[in-house]
GROMACS .gro file of C-alpha atoms in nm:
model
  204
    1UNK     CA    1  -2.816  -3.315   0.708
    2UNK     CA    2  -2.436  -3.317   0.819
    3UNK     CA    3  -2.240  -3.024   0.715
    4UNK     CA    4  -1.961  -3.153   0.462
    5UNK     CA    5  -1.575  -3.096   0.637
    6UNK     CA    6  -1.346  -3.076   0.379
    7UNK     CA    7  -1.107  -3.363   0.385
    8UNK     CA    8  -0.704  -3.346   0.341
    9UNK     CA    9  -0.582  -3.288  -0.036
   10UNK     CA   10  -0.348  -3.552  -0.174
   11UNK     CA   11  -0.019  -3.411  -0.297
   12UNK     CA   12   0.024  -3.556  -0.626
   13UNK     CA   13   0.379  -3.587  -0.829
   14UNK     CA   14   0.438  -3.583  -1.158
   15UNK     CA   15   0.796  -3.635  -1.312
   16UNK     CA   16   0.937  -3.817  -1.544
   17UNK     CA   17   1.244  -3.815  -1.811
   18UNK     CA   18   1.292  -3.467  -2.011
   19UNK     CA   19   1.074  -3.518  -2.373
   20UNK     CA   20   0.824  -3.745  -2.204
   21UNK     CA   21   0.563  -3.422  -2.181
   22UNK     CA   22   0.499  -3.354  -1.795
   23UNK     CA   23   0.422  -2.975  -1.853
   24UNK     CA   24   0.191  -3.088  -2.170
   25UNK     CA   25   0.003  -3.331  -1.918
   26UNK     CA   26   0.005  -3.102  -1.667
   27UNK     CA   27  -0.135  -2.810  -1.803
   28UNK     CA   28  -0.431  -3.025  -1.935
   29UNK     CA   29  -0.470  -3.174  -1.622
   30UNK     CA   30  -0.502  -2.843  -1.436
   31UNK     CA   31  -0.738  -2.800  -1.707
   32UNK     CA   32  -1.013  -3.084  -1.623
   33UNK     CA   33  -0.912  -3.197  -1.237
   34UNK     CA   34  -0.929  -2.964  -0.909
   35UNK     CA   35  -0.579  -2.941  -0.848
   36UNK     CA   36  -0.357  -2.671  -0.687
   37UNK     CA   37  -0.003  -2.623  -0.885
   38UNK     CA   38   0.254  -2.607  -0.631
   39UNK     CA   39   0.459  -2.308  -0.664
   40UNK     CA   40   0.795  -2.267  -0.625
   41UNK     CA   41   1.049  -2.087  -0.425
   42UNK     CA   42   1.367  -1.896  -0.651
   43UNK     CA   43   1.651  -1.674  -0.590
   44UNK     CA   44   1.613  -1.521  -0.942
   45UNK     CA   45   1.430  -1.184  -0.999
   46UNK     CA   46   1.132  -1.182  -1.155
   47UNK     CA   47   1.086  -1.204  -1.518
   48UNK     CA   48   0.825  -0.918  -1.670
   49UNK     CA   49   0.478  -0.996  -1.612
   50UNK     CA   50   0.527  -1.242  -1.306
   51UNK     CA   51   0.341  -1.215  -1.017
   52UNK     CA   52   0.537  -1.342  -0.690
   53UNK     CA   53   0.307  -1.622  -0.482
   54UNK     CA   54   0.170  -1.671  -0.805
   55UNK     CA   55   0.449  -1.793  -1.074
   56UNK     CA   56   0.726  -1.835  -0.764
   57UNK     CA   57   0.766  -1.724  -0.486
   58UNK     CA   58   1.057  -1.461  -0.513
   59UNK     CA   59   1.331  -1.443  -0.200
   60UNK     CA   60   1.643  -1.352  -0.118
   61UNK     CA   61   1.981  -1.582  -0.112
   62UNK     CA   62   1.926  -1.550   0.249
   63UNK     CA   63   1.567  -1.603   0.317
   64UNK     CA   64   1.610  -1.921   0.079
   65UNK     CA   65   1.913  -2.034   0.289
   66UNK     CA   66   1.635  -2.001   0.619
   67UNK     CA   67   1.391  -2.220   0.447
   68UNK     CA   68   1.687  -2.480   0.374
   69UNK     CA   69   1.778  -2.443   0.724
   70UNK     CA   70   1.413  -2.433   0.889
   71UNK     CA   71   1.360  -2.760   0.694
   72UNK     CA   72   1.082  -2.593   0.472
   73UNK     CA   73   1.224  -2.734   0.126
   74UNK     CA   74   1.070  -3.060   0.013
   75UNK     CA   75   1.358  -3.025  -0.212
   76UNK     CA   76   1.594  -2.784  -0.360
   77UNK     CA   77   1.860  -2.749  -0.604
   78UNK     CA   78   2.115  -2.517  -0.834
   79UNK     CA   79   2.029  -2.452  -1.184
   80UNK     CA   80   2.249  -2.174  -1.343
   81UNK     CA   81   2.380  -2.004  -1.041
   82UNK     CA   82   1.954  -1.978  -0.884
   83UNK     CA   83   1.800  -2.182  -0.636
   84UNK     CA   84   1.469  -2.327  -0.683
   85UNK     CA   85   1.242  -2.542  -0.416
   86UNK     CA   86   0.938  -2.662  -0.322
   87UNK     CA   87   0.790  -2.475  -0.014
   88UNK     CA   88   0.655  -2.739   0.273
   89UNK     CA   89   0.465  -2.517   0.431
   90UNK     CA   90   0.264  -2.388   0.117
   91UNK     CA   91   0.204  -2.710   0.020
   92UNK     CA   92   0.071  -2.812   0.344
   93UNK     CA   93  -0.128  -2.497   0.402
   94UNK     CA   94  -0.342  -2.634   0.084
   95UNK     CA   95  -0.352  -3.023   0.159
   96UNK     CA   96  -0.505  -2.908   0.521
   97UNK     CA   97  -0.780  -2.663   0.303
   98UNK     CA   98  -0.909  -2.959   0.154
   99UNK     CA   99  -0.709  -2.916  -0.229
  100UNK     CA  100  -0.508  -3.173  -0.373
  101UNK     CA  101  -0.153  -3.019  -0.518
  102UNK     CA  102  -0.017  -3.101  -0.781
  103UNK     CA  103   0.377  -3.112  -0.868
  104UNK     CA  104   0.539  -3.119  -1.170
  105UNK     CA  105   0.919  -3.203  -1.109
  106UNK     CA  106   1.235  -3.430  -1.217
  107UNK     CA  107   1.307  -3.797  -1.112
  108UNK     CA  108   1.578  -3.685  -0.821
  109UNK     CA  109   1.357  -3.418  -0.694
  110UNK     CA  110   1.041  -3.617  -0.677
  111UNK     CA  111   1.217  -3.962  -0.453
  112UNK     CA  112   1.326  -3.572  -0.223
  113UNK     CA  113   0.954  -3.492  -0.205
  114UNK     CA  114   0.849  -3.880  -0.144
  115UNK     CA  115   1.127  -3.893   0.135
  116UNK     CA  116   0.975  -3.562   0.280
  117UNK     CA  117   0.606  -3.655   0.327
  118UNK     CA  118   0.547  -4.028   0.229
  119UNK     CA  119   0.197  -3.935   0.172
  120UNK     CA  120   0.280  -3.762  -0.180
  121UNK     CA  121   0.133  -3.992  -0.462
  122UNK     CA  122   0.432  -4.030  -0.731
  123UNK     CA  123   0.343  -4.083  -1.108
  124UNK     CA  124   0.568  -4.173  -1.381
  125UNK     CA  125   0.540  -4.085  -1.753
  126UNK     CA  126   0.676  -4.315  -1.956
  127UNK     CA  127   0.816  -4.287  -2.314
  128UNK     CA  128   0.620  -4.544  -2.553
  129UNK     CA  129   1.045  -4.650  -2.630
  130UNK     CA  130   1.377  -4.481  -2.596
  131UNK     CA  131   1.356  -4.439  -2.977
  132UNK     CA  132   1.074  -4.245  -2.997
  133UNK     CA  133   1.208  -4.037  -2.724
  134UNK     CA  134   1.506  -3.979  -2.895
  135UNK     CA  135   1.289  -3.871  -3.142
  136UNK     CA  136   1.122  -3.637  -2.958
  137UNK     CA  137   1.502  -3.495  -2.775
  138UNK     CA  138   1.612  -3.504  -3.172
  139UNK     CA  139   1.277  -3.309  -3.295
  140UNK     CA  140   1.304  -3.002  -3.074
  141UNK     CA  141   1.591  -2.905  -3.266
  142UNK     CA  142   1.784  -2.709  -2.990
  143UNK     CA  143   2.017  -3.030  -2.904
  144UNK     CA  144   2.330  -3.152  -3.044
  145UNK     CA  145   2.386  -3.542  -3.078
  146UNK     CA  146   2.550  -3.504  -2.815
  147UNK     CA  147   2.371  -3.362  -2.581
  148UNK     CA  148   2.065  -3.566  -2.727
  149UNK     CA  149   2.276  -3.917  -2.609
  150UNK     CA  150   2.360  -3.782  -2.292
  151UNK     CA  151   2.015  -3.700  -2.250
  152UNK     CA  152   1.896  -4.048  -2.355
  153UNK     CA  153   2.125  -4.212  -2.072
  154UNK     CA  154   2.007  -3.945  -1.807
  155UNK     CA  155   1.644  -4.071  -1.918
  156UNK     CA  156   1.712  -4.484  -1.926
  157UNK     CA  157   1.907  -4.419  -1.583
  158UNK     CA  158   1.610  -4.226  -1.441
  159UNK     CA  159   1.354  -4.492  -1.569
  160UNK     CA  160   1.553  -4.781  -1.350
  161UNK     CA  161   1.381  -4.572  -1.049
  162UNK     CA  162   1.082  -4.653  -1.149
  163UNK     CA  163   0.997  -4.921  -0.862
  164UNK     CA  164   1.038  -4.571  -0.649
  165UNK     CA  165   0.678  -4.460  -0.784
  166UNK     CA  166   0.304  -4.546  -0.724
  167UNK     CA  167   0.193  -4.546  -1.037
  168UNK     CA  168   0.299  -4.526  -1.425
  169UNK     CA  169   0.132  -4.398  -1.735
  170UNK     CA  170   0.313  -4.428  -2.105
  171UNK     CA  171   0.267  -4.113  -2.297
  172UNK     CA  172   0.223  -4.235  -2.640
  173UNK     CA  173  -0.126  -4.082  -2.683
  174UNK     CA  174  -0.137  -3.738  -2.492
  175UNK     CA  175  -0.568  -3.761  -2.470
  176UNK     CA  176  -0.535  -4.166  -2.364
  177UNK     CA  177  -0.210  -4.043  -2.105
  178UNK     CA  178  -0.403  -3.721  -1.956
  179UNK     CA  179  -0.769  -3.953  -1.908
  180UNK     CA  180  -0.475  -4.265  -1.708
  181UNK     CA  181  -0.326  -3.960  -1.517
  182UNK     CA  182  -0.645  -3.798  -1.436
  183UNK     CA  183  -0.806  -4.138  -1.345
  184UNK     CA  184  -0.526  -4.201  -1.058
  185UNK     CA  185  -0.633  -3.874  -0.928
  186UNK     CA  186  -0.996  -3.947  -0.931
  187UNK     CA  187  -0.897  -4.305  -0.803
  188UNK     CA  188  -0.694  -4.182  -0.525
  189UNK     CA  189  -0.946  -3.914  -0.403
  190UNK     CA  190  -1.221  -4.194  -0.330
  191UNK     CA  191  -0.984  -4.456  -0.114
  192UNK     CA  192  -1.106  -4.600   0.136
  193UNK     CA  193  -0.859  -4.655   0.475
  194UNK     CA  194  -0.739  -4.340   0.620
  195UNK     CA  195  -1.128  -4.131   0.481
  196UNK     CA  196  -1.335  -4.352   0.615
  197UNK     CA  197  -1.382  -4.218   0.963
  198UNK     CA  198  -1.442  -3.855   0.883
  199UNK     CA  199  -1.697  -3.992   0.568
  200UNK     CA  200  -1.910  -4.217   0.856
  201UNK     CA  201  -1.885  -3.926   1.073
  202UNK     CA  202  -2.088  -3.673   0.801
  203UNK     CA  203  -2.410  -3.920   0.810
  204UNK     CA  204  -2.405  -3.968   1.193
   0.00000   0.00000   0.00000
């Protein structure tokens, strides 16, 4: 019998507008798929109990500046005076051993990754309505109205991007969202053009 070669991973991306639960989905999906969480690069020290390569990946201003400048960011930006990104190469390094990746980011950053390697399968999580996501902004209780309307525009502006994606999937259930999610992933795994070669090859 043919010896099985591990085929390339599929980078998979989920974002979506804040309150529509990517880290819920995610987590569950790490929970029941064979996925690889992408982990990302920071300038900020470590927190207690984080493991660098494991949580982030922990550099210097400098060495983050290289990575910028060696074009090894999928993307990168400023939150609160730190810089996070997504490492290339790490990525990579796992697609070529066979694992899918998966990435759990914001609307700007994912059409970065897509623009980066065209390959990466984009999925958008949908609100079931804006109102029920403003009920969601409303019921963590850490936003003022406010900041709950800006949010709201942020979202609806984001969701006009949506033609940008492969796929969508409306959380309104979060066990119906996580079986559409995890079905892409299946789906995606078992396509036909670019496999087929290297699948004929294993019974020749």
């Amino acid at each position: 019998m043919a010896k099985h070669r591990a085929q390339r991973g599929n980078l998979f991306v989920i974002s979506g507008p804040s309150g529509t639960g990517k880290g819920t989905i995610c987590k569950e999906i790490l929970n029941i798929c064979d996925l690889k969480l992408s982990v990302s690069m920071t300038t900020r020290n470590p927190r207690e109990g984080e493991q660098n390569g494991r949580d982030y990946f922990f550099v210097t201003k400098e060495q983050f500046e290289e990575n910028i400048a060696n074009g090894n960011l999928l993307e990168y930006a400023n939150v609160y005076g730190n810089m996070y990104g997504t490492p290339k190469d790490a990525v990579i390094r796992q697609l070529e051993r066979g694992k899918n990746v998966l990435l759990e980011i914001d609307v700007q950053g994912a059409l970065k990754v897509k623009k980066a390697m065209d390959e990466a399968i984009l999925i958008f999580l949908l609100p079931p309505s804006m109102e029920i996501l403003r009920e969601r902004l409303s019921g963590r209780g850490t936003d003022s109205e406010e900041a709950i309307e800006r949010r709201s525009q942020e979202a609806l502006n984001e969701i006009r991007l949506l033609g940008e994606y492969d796929y969508y999937v409306v959380n309104d259930d979060l066990t119906e969202a996580v079986s559409e999610v995890s079905a892409i992933i299946l789906a995606e795994g078992r396509k036909v053009p670019d496999k087929v070669k290297p699948i004929i090859r294993e019974y020749e």
